[in-house]
CSV table of C-alpha atoms in Angstrom, one decimal:
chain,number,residue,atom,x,y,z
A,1,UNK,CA,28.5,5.2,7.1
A,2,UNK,CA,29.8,4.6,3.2
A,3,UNK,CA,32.6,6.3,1.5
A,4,UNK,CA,31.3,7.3,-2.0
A,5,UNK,CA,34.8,7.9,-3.4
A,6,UNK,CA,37.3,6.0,-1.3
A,7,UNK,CA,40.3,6.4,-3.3
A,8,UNK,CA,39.9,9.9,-1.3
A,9,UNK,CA,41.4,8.3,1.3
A,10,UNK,CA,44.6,7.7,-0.2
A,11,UNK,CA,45.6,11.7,0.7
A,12,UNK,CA,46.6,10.0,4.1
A,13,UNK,CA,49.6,9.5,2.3
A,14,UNK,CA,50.2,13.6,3.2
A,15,UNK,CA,50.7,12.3,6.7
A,16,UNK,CA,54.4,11.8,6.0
A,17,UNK,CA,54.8,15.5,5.7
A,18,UNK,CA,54.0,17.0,9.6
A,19,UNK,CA,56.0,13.8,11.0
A,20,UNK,CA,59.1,14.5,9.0
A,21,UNK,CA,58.7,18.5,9.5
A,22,UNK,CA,58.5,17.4,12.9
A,23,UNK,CA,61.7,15.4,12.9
A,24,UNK,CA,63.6,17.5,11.3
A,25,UNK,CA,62.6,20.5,13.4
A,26,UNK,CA,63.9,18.8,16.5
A,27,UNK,CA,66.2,21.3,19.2
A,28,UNK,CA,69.7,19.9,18.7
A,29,UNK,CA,71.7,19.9,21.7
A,30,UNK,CA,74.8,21.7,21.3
A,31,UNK,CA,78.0,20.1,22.7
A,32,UNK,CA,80.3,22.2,25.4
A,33,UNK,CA,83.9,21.3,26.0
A,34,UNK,CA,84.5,20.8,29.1
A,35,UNK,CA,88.4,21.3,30.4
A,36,UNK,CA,88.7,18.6,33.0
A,37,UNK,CA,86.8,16.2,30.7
A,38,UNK,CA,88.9,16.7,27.5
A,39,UNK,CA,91.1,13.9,28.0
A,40,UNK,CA,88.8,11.2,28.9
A,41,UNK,CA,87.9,8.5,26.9
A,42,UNK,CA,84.9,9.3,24.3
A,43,UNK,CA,82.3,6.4,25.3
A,44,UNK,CA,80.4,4.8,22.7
A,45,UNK,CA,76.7,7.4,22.7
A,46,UNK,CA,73.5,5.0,23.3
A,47,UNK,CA,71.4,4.6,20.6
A,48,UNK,CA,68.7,7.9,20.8
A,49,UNK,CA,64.9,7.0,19.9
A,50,UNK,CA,63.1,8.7,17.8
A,51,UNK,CA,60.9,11.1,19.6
A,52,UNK,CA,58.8,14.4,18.5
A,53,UNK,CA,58.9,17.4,19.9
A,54,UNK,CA,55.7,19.6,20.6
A,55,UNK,CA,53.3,16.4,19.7
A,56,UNK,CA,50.1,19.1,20.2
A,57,UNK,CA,50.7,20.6,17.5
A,58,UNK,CA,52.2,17.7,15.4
A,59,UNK,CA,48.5,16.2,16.6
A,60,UNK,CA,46.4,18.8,15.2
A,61,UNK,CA,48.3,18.7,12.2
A,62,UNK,CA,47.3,14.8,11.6
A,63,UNK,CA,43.9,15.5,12.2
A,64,UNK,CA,43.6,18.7,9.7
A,65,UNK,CA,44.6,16.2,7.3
A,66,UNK,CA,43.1,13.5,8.4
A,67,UNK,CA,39.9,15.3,7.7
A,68,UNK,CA,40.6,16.8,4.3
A,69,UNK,CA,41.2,13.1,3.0
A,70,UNK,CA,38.1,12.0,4.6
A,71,UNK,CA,36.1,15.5,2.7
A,72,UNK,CA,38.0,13.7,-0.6
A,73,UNK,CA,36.5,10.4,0.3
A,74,UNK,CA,33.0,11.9,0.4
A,75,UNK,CA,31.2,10.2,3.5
A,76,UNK,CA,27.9,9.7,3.6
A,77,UNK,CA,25.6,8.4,6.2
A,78,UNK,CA,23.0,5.8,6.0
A,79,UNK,CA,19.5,6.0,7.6
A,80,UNK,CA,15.7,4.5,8.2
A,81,UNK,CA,13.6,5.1,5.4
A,82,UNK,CA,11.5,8.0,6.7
A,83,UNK,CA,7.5,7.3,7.4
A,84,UNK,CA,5.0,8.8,4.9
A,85,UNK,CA,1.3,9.3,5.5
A,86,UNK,CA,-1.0,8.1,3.0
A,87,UNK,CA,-2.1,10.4,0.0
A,88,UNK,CA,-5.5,11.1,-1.6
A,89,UNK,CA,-5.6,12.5,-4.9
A,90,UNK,CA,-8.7,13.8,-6.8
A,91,UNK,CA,-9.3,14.3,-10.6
A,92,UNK,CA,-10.3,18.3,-11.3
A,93,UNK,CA,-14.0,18.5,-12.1
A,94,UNK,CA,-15.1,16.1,-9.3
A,95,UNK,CA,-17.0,17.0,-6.0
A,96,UNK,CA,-13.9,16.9,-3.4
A,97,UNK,CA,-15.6,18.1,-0.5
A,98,UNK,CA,-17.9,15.2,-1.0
A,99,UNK,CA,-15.0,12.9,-1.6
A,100,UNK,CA,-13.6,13.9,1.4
A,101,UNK,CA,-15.7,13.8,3.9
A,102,UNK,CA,-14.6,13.7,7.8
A,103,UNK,CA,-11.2,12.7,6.3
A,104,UNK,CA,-9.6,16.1,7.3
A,105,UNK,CA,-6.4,14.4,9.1
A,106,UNK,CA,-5.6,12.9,5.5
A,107,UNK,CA,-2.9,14.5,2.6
A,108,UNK,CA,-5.5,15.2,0.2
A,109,UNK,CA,-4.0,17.1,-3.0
A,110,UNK,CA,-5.8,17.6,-6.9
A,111,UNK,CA,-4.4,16.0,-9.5
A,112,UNK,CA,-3.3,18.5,-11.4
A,113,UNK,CA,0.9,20.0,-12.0
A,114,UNK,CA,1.9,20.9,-8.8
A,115,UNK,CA,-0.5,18.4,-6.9
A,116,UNK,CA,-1.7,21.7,-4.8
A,117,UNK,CA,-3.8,20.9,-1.3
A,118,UNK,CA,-7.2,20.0,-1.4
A,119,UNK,CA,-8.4,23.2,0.6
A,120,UNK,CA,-7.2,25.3,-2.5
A,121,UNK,CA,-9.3,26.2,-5.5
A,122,UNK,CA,-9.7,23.9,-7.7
A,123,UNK,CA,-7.9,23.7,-10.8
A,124,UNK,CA,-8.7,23.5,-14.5
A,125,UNK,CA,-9.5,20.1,-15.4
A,126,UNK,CA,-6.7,18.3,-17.2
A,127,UNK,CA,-6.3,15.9,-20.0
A,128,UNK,CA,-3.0,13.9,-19.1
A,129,UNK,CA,-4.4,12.5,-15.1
A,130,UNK,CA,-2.1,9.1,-16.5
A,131,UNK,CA,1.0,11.0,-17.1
A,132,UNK,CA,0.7,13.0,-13.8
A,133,UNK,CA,-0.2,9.8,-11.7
A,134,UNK,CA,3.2,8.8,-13.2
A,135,UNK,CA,4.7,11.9,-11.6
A,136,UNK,CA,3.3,11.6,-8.5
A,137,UNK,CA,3.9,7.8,-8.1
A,138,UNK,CA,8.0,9.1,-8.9
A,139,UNK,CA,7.7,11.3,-6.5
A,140,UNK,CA,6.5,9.7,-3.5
A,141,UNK,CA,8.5,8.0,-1.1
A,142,UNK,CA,8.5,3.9,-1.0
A,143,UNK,CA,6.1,2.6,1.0
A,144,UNK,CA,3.4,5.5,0.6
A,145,UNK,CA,-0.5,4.5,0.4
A,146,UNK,CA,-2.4,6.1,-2.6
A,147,UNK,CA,-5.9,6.7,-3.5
A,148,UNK,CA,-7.2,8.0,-6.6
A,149,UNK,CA,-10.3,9.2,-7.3
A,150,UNK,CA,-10.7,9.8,-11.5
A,151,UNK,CA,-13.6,10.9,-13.7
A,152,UNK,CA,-15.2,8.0,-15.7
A,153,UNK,CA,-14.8,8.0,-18.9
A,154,UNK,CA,-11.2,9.0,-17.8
A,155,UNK,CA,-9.5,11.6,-20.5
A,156,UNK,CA,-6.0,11.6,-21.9
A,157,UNK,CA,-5.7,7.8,-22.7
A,158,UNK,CA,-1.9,7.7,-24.0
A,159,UNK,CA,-2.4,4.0,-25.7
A,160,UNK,CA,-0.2,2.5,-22.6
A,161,UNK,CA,-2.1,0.9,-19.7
A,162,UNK,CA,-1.1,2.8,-16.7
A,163,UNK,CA,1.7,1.0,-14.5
A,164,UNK,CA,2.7,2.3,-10.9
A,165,UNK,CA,5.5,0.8,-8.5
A,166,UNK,CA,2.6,0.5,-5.4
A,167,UNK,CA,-0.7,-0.6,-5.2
A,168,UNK,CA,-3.2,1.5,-5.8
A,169,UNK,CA,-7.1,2.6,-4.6
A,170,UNK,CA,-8.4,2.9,-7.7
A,171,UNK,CA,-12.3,4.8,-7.6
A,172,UNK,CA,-14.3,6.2,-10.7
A,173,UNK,CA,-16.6,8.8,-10.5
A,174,UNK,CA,-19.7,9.1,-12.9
A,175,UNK,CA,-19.0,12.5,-14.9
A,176,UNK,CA,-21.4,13.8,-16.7
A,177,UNK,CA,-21.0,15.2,-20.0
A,178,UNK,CA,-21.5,19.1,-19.7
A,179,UNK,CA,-21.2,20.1,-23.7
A,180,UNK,CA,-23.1,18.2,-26.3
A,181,UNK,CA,-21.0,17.9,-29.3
A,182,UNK,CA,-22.6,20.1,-32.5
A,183,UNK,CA,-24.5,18.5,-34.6
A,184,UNK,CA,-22.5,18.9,-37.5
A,185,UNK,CA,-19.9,16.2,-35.0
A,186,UNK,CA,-22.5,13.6,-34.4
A,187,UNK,CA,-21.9,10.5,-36.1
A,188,UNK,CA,-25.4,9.3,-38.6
A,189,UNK,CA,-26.3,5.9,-37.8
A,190,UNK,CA,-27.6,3.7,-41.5
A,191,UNK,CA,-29.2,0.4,-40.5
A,192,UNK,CA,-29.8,-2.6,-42.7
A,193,UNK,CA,-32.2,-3.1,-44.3
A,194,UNK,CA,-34.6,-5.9,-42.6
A,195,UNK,CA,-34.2,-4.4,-39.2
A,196,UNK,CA,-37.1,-5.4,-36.8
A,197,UNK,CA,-38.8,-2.1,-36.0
A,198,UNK,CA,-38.2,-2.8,-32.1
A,199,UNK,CA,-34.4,-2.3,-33.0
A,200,UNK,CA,-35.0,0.9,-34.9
A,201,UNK,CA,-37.1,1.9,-32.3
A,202,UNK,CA,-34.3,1.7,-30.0
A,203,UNK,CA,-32.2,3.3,-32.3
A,204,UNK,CA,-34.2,6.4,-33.0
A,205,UNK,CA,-34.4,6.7,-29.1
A,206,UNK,CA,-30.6,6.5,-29.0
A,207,UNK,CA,-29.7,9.3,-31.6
A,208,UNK,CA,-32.7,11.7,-30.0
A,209,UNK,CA,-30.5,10.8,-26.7
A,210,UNK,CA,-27.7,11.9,-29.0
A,211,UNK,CA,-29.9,15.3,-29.8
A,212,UNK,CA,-29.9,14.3,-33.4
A,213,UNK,CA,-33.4,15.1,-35.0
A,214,UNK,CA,-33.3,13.6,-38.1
A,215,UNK,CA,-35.0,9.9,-38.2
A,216,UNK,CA,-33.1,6.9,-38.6
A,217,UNK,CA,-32.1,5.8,-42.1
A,218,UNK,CA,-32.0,2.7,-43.4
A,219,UNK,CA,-30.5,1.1,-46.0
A,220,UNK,CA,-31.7,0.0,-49.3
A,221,UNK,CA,-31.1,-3.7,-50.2
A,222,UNK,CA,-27.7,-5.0,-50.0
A,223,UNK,CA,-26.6,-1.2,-50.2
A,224,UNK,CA,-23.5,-0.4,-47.8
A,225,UNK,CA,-23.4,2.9,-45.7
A,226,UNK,CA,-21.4,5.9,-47.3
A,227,UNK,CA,-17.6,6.8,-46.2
A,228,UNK,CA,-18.2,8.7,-42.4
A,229,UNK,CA,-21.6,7.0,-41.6
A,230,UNK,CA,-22.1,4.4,-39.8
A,231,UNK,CA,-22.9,0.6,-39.8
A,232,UNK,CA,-25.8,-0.7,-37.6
A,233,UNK,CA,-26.2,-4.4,-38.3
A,234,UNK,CA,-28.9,-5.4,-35.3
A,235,UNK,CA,-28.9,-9.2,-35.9
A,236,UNK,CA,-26.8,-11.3,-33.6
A,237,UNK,CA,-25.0,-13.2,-36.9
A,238,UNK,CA,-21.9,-13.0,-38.6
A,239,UNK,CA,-21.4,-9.8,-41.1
A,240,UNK,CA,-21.9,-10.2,-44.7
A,241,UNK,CA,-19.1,-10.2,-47.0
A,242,UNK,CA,-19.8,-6.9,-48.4
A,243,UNK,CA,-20.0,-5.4,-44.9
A,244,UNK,CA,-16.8,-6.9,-43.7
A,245,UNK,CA,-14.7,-5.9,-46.7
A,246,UNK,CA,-16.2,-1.9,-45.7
A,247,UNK,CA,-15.3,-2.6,-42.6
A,248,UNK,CA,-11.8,-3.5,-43.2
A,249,UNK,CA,-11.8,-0.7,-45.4
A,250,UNK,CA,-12.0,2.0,-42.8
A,251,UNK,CA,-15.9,1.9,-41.8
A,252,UNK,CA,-17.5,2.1,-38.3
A,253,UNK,CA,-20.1,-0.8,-37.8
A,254,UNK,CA,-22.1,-1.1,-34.3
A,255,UNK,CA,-23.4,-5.2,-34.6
A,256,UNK,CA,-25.6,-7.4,-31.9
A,257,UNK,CA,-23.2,-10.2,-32.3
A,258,UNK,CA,-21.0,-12.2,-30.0
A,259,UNK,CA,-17.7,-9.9,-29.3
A,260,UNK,CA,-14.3,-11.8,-30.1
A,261,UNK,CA,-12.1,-12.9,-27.4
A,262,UNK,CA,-9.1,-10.2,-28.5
A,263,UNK,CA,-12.3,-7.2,-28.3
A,264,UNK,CA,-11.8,-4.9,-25.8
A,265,UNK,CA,-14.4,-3.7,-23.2
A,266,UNK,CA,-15.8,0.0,-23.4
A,267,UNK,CA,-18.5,-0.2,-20.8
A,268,UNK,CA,-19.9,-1.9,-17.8
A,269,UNK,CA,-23.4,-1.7,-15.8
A,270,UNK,CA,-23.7,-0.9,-12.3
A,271,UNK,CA,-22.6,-4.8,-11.5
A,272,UNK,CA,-19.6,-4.7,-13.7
A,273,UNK,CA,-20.7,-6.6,-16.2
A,274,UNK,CA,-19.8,-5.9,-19.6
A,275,UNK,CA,-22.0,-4.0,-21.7
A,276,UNK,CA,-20.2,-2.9,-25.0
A,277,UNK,CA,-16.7,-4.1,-26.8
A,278,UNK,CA,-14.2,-3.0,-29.4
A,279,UNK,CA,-12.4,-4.2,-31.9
A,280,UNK,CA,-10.4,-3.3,-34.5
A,281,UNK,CA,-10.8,-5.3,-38.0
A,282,UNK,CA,-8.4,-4.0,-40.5
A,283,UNK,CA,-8.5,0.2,-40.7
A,284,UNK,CA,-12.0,-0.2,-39.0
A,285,UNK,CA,-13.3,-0.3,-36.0
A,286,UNK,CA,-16.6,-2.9,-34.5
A,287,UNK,CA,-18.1,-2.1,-31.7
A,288,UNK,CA,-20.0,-5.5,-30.1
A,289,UNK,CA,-23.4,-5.0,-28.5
A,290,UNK,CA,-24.7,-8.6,-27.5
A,291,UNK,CA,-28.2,-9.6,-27.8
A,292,UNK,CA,-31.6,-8.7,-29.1
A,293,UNK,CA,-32.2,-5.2,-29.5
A,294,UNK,CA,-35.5,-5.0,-27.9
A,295,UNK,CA,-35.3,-2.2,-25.6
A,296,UNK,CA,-38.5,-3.5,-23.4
A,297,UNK,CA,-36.6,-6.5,-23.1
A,298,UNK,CA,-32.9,-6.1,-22.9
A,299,UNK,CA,-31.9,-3.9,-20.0
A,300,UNK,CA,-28.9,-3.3,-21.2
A,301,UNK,CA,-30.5,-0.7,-23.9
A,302,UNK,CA,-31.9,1.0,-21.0
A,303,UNK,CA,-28.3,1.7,-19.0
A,304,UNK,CA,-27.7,5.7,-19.0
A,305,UNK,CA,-24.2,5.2,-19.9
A,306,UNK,CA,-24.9,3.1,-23.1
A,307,UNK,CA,-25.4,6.6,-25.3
A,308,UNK,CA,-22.6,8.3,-24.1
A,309,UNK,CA,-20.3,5.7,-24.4
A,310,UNK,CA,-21.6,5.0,-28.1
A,311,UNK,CA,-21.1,8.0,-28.8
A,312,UNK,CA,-17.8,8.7,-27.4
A,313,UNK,CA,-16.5,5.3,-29.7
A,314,UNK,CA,-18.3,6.4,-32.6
A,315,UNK,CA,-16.7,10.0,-32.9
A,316,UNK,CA,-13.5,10.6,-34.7
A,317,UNK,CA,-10.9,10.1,-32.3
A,318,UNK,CA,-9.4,13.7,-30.8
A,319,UNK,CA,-7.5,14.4,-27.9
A,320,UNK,CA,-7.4,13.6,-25.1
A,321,UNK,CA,-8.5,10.0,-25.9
A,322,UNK,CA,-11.3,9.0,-23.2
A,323,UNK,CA,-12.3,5.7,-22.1
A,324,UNK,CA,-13.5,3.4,-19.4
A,325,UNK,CA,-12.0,4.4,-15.7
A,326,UNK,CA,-12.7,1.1,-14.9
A,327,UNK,CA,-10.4,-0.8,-16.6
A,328,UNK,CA,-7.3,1.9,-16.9
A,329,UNK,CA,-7.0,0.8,-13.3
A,330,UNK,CA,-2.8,0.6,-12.6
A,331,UNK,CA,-0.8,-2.3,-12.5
A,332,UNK,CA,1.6,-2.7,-10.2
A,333,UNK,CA,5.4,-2.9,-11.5
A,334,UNK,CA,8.2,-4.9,-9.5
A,335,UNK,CA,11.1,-2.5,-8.9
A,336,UNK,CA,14.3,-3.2,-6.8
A,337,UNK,CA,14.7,-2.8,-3.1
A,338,UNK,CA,14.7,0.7,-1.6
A,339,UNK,CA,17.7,2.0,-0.6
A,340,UNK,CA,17.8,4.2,2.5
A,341,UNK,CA,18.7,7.7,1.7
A,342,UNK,CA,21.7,8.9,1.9
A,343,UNK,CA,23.1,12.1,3.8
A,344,UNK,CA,26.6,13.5,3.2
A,345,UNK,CA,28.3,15.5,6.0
A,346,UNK,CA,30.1,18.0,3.5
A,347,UNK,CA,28.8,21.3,5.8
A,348,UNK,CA,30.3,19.7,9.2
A,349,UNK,CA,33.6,18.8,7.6
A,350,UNK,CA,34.6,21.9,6.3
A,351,UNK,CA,33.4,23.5,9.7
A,352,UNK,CA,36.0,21.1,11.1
A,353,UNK,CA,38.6,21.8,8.4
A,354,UNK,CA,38.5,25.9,9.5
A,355,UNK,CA,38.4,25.3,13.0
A,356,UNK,CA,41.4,22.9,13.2
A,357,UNK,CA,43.3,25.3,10.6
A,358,UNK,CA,42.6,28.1,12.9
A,359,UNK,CA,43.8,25.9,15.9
A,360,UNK,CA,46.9,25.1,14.4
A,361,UNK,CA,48.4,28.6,13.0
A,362,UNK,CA,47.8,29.5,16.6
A,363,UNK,CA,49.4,26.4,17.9
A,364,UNK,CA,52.2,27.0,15.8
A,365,UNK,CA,52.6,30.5,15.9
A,366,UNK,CA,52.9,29.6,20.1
A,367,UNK,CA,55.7,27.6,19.2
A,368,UNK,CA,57.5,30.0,17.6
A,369,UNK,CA,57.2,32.4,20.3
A,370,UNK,CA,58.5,30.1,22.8
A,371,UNK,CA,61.5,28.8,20.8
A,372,UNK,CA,62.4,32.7,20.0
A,373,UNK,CA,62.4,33.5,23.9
C-alpha cells in the first residue's frame, strides 16, 4: 500500500482533542467531612496517575479519526499487472472470415473507431489505420500480443513511420483496386526519343493496363515533356542536363537507371525483392525502375503489382497518402517500466467513517445516560 498524499496524515494531530475531552471529563470525587476525622493530621495524598474514564468510547473516537486522516492521506493499493489475451485486428475491406479461420477462441476486433468485434458488420473502410493502431497500441495493457492484418498499398500514410511500444505481427493483404481513376486523372507518359521499340512496347502495354487508349507519345529530339506529363527515360544511364534541370523543376520522370542509396522503395515481388524506388530531386519526383525494359525478358515488367503501383506514384498526391504495407511495418519504441495499477479504497473508508460515527453518538449518548442516573 502507498499514500498518494501523506501530509494527510498529519490530521493525527486531532488526536489531542478526544484525550484531553477525556481528561477533563473525568468524575471528581467529592470530599465529605468526616466528624471523628476532623482533627487528624492531613497526610501528604499519593501522587494520582493519569487514567481515562470510559476508554470505549475514548477508543472509537481515535479510530474515527484515525480514519479521516488516513481518507486525507489518500491510500492506494498496489497490485499484479492483470493478464491480457492476445488481439487480432483486421483492416475494413479485407476477407476476415478468411483471416480468421478456426481462430474463434481469439479477441479479434476491425480496425476501425471503436475497434468493434469481429462477428459485427463490417465497417466503412478507413483512411487513418496508422493513427488508430496508435490508439489501440495506447489503449492496451503492457504485455498484450498484437496482430495486424492491413491492406497493401496501406492508405492514410501521415509522413511518420509508424512506431508502437510492443512488437508487432505485421501481415499485408493484396487489395485490389475496385475504381479505376477517370481518365481525365491518369497521368500521360512522353518517352524520349530513341527508345527501343521493346520498351515502348512495354509501355503501351502499361498505359492500356492503366485503361488509357491513346498510344504512347514520344518525344521529338532533345524536346522535354510539357508541365503535368510525364518523363519516361528507358535507358539505364544518367539523365541529361536538360532533363534533370525539369526535373528539379517540378517534373515527374520514370528512368531504367540504378536507384540512389537515399531512394526509397515503392514495391516488391512475391520474394521481397525490390521492384521500384523513389526519390525526390529538387520539387520533383524519380521513380527508379532497374534494368532493360524488355518485357520478354525482365520479369519484373510482368509483376501485376508493377501498374498499380506506377500508377499510384505517378498521380498527384491526395489523401489519404497510400503506399507499400510492407515497409510501414512498426517499430518498436523503448518506454519505461510498467507500473502496476493502482486502486484507492476511497468507497470502504467512508463506509468506515459512517459506521464508526454512528457507533460513537450511540456510545456517547450511553454515557450520558449512565452519568445522568
Amino acid at each position: 500500500m502507498t499514500l498518494l498524499f501523506p501530509l494527510g496524515l498529519a490530521a493525527l494531530a486531532a488526536w489531542l482533542l478526544p484525550l484531553l475531552i477525556h481528561l477533563a471529563r473525568r468524575h471528581p470525587y467529592t470530599p465529605l467531612d468526616f466528624a471523628a476525622l476532623r482533627w487528624l493530621r492531613a497526610q501528604i495524598r499519593p501522587r494520582q496517575r493519569i487514567r481515562f474514564d470510559d476508554w470505549p468510547l475514548l477508543l472509537v473516537r481515535l479510530l474515527l479519526l484515525a480514519a479521516l486522516a488516513l481518507l486525507l492521506a489518500r491510500p492506494a493499493l498496489t497490485g499484479p499487472v492483470p493478464t491480457s489475451s492476445a488481439w487480432t485486428v483486421v483492416a475494413p475491406g479485407l476477407d476476415a472470415a478468411a483471416l480468421r479461420g478456426t481462430a474463434a477462441d481469439r479477441n479479434w476486433h476491425w480496425l476501425a473507431p471503436g475497434f468493434p468485434a469481429i462477428d459485427q458488420a463490417p465497417p466503412a473502410a478507413s483512411a487513418s489505420l496508422p493513427s488508430l493502431l496508435r490508439e489501440l497500441d495506447a489503449q492496451l495493457p503492457v504485455g498484450t500480443a498484437l496482430t495486424v492484418h492491413v491492406p497493401d498499398p496501406l492508405p492514410g500514410l501521415d509522413g511518420a513511420r509508424l512506431q508502437l511500444s510492443r512488437e508487432v505481427q505485421w501481415h499485408t493483404q493484396p487489395m485490389p483496386v475496385t475504381a479505376q481513376p477517370r481518365a481525365a486523372t491518369l497521368p500521360r507518359l512522353r518517352v524520349h526519343s530513341g527508345a527501343s521499340a521493346a520498351a515502348q512496347h512495354w509501355l503501351n502495354a502499361l498505359q492500356r493496363a492503366w485503361e488509357v487508349q491513346a498510344p504512347l507519345a514520344p518525344l521529338v529530339a532533345d524536346a522535354l515533356p510539357e508541365r503535368g506529363e510525364i518523363g519516361v527515360w528507358s535507358r539505364n544511364d544518367a539523365l541529361p542536363a536538360n532533363w534533370q534541370a525539369w526535373l528539379q523543376d517540378g517534373g515527374h520522370v520514370v528512368t531504367a537507371g540504378k536507384p540512389a542509396a537515399e531512394a526509397s522503395i515503392l514495391l516488391r515481388n512475391t520474394e521481397g525483392t525490390p521492384l521500384l524506388w523513389q526519390q525526390r530531386i529538387g520539387h520533383g519526383v524519380l521513380l527508379s525502375l532497374p534494368g532493360d525494359w524488355d518485357a520478354s525478358g525482365n520479369a519484373a515488367l510482368r509483376d501485376p503489382q508493377l501498374p498499380r503501383a506506377l500508377l499510384l506514384a505517378l498521380q498527384p498526391p491526395t489523401a489519404p497518402r497510400l503506399g507499400d504495407a510492407r515497409d510501414q511495418a512498426p517499430h518498436r519504441t523503448a518506454l519505461p517500466a510498467a507500473t502496476p495499477p493502482l486502486r484507492e479504497p476511497t468507497v470502504w473508508l467512508l463506509l468506515a467513517i459512517v459506521l464508526l460515527f454512528a457507533l460513537e453518538r450511540w456510545m456517547a449518548s450511553s454515557s450520558r445516560r449512565r452519568v445522568a442516573s
